[in-house]
CSV table of C-alpha atoms in Angstrom, one decimal:
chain,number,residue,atom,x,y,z
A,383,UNK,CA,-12.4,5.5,44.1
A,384,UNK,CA,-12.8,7.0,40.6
A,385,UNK,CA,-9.6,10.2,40.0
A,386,UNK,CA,-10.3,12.8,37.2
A,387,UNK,CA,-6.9,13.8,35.3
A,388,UNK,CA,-6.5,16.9,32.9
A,389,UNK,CA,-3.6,17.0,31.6
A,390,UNK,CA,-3.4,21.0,30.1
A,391,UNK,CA,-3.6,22.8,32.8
A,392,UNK,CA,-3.2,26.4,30.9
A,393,UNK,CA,-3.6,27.0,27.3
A,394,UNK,CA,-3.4,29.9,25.5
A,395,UNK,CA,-5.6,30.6,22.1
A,396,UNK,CA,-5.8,32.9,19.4
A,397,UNK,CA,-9.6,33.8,18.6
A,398,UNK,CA,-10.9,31.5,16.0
A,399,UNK,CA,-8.3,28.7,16.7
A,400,UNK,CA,-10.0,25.3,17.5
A,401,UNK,CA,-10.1,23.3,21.3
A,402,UNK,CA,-9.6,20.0,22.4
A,403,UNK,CA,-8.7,19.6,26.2
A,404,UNK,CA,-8.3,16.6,27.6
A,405,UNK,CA,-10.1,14.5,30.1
A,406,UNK,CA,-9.3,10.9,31.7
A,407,UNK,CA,-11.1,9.1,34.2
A,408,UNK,CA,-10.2,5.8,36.3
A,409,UNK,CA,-13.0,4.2,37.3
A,410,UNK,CA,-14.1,0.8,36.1
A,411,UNK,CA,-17.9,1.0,35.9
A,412,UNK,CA,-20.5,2.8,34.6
A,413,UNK,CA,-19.6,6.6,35.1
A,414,UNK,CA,-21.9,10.1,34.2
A,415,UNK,CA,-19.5,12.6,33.0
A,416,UNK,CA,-19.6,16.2,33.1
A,417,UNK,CA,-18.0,19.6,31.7
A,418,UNK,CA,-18.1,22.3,33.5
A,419,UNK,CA,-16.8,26.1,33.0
A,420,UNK,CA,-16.0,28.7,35.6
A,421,UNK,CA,-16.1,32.3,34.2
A,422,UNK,CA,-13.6,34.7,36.3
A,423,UNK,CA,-15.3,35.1,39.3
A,424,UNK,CA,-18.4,33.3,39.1
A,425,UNK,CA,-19.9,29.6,39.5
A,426,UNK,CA,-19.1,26.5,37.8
A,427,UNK,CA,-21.4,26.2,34.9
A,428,UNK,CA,-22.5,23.0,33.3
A,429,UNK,CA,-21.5,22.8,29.6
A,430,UNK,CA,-22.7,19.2,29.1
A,431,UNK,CA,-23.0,15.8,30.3
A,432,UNK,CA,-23.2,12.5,29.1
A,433,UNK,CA,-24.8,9.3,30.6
A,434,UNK,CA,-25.2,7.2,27.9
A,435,UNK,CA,-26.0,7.1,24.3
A,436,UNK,CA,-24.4,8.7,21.5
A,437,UNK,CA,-21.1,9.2,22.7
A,438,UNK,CA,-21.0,12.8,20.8
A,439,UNK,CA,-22.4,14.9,23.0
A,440,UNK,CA,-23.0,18.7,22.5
A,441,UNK,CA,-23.5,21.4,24.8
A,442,UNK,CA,-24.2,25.4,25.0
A,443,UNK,CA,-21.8,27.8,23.3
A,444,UNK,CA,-21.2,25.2,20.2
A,445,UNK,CA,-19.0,22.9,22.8
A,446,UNK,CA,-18.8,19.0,22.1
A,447,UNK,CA,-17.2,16.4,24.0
A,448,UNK,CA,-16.6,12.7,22.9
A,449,UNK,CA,-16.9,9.8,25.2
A,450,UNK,CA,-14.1,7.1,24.4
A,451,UNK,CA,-14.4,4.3,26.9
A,452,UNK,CA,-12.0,2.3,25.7
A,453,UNK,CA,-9.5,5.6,25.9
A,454,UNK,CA,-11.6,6.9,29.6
A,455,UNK,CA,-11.9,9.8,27.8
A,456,UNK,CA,-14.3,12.3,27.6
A,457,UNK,CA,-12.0,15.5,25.6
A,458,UNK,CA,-13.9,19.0,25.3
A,459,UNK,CA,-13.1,20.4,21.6
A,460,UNK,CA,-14.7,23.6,19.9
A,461,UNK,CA,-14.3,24.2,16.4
A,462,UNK,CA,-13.6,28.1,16.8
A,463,UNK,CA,-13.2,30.0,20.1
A,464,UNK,CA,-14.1,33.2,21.1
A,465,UNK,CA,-12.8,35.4,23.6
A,466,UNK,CA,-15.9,35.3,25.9
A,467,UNK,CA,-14.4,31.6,25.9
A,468,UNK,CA,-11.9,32.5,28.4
A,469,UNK,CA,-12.5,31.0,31.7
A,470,UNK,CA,-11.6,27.7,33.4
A,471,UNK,CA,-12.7,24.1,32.3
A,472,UNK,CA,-13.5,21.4,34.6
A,473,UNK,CA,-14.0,17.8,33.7
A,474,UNK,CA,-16.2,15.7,36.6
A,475,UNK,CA,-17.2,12.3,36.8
A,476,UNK,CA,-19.7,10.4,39.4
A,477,UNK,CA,-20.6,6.7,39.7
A,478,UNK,CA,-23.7,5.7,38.0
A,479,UNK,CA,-24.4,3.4,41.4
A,480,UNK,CA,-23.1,5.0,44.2
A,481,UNK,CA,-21.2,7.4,45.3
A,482,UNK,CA,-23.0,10.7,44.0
A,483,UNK,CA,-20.6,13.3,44.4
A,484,UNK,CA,-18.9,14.8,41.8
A,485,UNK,CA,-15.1,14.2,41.4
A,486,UNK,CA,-13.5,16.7,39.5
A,487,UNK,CA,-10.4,17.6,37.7
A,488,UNK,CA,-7.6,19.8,38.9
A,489,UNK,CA,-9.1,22.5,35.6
A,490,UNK,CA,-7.7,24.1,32.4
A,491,UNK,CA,-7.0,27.6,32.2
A,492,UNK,CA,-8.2,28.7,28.7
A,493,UNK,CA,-7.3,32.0,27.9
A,494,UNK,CA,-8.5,33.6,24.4
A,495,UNK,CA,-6.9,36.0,23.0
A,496,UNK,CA,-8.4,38.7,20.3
B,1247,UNK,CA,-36.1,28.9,40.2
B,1248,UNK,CA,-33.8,31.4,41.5
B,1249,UNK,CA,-31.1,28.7,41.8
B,1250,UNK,CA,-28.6,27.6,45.0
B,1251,UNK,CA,-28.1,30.4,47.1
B,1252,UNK,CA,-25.0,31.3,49.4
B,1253,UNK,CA,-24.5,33.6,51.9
B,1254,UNK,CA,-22.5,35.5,52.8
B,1255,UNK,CA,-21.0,36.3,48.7
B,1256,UNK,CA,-17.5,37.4,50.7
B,1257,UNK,CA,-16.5,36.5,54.8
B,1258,UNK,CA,-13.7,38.3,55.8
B,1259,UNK,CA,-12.6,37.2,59.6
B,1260,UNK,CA,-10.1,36.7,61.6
B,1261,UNK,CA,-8.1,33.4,62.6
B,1262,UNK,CA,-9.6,31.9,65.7
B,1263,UNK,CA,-13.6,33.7,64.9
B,1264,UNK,CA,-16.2,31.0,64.5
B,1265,UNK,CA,-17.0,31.4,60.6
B,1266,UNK,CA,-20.7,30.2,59.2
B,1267,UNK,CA,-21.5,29.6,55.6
B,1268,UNK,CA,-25.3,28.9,54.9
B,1269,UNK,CA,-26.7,27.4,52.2
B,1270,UNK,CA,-30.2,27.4,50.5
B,1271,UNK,CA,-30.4,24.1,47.9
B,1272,UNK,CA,-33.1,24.3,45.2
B,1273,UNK,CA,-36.5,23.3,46.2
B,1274,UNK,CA,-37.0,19.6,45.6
B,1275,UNK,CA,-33.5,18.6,45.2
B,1276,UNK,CA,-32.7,15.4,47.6
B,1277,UNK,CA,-28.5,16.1,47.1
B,1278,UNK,CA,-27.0,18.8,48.8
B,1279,UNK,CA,-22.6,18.5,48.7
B,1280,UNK,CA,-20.0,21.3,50.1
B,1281,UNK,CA,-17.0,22.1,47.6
B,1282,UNK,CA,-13.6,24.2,48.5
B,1283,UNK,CA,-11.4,25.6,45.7
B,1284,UNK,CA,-8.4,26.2,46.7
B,1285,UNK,CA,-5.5,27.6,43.8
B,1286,UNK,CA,-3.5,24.5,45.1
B,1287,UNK,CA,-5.6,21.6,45.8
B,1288,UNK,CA,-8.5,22.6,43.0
B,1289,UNK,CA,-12.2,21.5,43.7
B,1290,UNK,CA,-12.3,19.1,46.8
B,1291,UNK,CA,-15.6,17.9,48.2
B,1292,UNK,CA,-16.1,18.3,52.1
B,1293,UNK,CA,-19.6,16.8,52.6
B,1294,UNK,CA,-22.4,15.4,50.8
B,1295,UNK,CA,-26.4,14.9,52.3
B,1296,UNK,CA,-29.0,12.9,51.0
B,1297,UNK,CA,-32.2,13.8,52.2
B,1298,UNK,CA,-30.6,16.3,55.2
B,1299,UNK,CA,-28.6,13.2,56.6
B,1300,UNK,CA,-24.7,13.2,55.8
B,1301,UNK,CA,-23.7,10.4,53.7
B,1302,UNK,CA,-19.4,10.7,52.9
B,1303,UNK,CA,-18.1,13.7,55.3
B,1304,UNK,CA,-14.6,11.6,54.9
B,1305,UNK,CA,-13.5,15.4,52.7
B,1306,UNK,CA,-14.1,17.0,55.9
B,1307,UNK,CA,-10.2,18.4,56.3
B,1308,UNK,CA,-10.6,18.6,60.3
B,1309,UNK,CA,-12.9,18.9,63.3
B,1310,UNK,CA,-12.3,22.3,63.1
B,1311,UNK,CA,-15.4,22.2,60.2
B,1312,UNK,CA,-18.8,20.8,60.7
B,1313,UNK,CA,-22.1,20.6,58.6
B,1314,UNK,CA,-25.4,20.4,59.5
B,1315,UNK,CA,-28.8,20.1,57.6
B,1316,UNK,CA,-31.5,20.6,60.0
B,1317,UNK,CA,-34.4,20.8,57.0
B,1318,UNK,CA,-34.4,20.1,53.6
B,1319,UNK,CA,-34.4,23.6,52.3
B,1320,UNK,CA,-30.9,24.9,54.5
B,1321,UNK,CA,-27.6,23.8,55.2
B,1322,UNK,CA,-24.6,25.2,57.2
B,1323,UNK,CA,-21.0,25.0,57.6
B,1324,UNK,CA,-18.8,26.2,60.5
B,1325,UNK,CA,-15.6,27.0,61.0
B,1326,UNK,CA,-14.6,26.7,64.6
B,1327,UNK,CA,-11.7,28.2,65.2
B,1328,UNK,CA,-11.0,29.5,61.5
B,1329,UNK,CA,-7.3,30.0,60.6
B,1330,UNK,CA,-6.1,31.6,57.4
B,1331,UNK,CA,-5.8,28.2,55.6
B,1332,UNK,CA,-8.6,27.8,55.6
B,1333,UNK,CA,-9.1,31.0,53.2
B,1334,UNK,CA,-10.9,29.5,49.8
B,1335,UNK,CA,-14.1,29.7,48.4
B,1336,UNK,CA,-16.8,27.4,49.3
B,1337,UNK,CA,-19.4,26.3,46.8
B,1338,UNK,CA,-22.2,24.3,48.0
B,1339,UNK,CA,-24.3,22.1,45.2
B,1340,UNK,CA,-27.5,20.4,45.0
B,1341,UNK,CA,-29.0,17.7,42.6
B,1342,UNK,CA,-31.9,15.8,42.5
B,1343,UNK,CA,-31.9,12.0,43.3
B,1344,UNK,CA,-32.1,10.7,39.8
B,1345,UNK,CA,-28.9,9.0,38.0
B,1346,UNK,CA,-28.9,10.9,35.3
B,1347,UNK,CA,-28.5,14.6,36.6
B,1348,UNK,CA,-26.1,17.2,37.2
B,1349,UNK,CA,-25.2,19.4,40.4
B,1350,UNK,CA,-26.3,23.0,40.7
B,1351,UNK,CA,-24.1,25.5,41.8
B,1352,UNK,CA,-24.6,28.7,44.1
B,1353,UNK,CA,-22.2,31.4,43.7
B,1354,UNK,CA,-19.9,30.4,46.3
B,1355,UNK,CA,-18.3,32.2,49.6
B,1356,UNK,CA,-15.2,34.0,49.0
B,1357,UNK,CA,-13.9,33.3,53.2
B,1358,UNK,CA,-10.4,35.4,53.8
B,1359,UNK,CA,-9.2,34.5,57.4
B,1360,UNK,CA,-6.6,37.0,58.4
């Protein structure tokens, strides 16, 4: 069964600063792999996805992620937060054959400060 | 597309009341999964259908919870007795059947058992 680790589990920002978090799968074959942000007290959001392709991927609110699959990585960055960034990140993964549900991370806690 | 809709927003009961959370998927989507964030054990799927029938209920914590999809446009889930672990929020999801594709969120059901 594929397992979804993020490793920062709360990180703290000045406005402007740049983001990477982090994102590691286990999972052997050919995954689809997600980002998804929760705003305080809403529904998860989809940032961006990738499939397949260019391994840069970009997404709303000037979020990329980079797909590494010799690493199983898939790390969220942004050049230059903003405190309307502050909310909680989840990486997801499903199988490309097979099993469709998502498998998610355990979330970072990104907290901008202005 | 008004989205995946959940009802009730917030369930307040308590332990031992029968507890339903309903669920309307988008129209047209074949995918239809149950989610529970929890603060200590993150995003865990309960249940997955594909085309109303239940594929992987193996998240399913006890027979204390049950799903059912009688039709393509409406899912439940019950809690039968409910007890105040079982307090979380429960998202449900839907996605179409295509590889490449992403779940859709509703809102989610803020369930306090007391």
């Amino acid at each position: 069964a594929q397992s979804v680790s993020q490793h920062n589990h709360h990180v703290i920002l000045s406005e402007a600063a740049s983001l990477e978090l982090g994102c590691n799968y286990s999972y052997g074959g050919t995954v689809n792999l997600f980002w998804y942000v929760q705003y305080p007290g809403q529904h998860l959001q989809l940032l961006l996805k990738y499939f397949s392709g260019d391994p840069l991927v970009k997404g709303i609110k000037g979020f990329e992620a980079e797909f590494i699959k010799s690493k199983f990585s898939f790390n969220l960055r942004k050049p230059s937060v903003q405190w309307s960034d502050t909310a909680e990140y989840f990486c997801a993964v499903n199988v490309y054959t097979g099993r469709r549900a998502l498998t998610f991370g355990s979330g970072t806690r990104l907290q901008v400060q202005p | 597309d008004a989205g995946v809709i959940q009802s009730p927003r917030h369930e307040v009961t308590e332990m031992g009341q029968e507890v339903t959370l309903r669920c309307k998927p988008i129209s047209g989507h074949d995918y239809l999964f149950w989610y529970r964030q929890t603060m200590m054990r993150g995003l865990e799927l309960l249940i997955y259908f594909n085309n109303n029938v239940p594929i992987d209920d193996s998240g399913m914590p006890e027979d204390r919870f049950s799903a059912k999809m009688p039709n393509a446009s409406f899912s439940t889930l019950k809690i039968q007795p409910s007890e105040p672990r079982d307090s979380a929020v429960y998202f449900c999801a839907s996605s179409l059947f295509v590889q490449n594709t992403e779940a859709f969120f509703g809102q989610g059901t803020r369930l306090t058992v007391v």
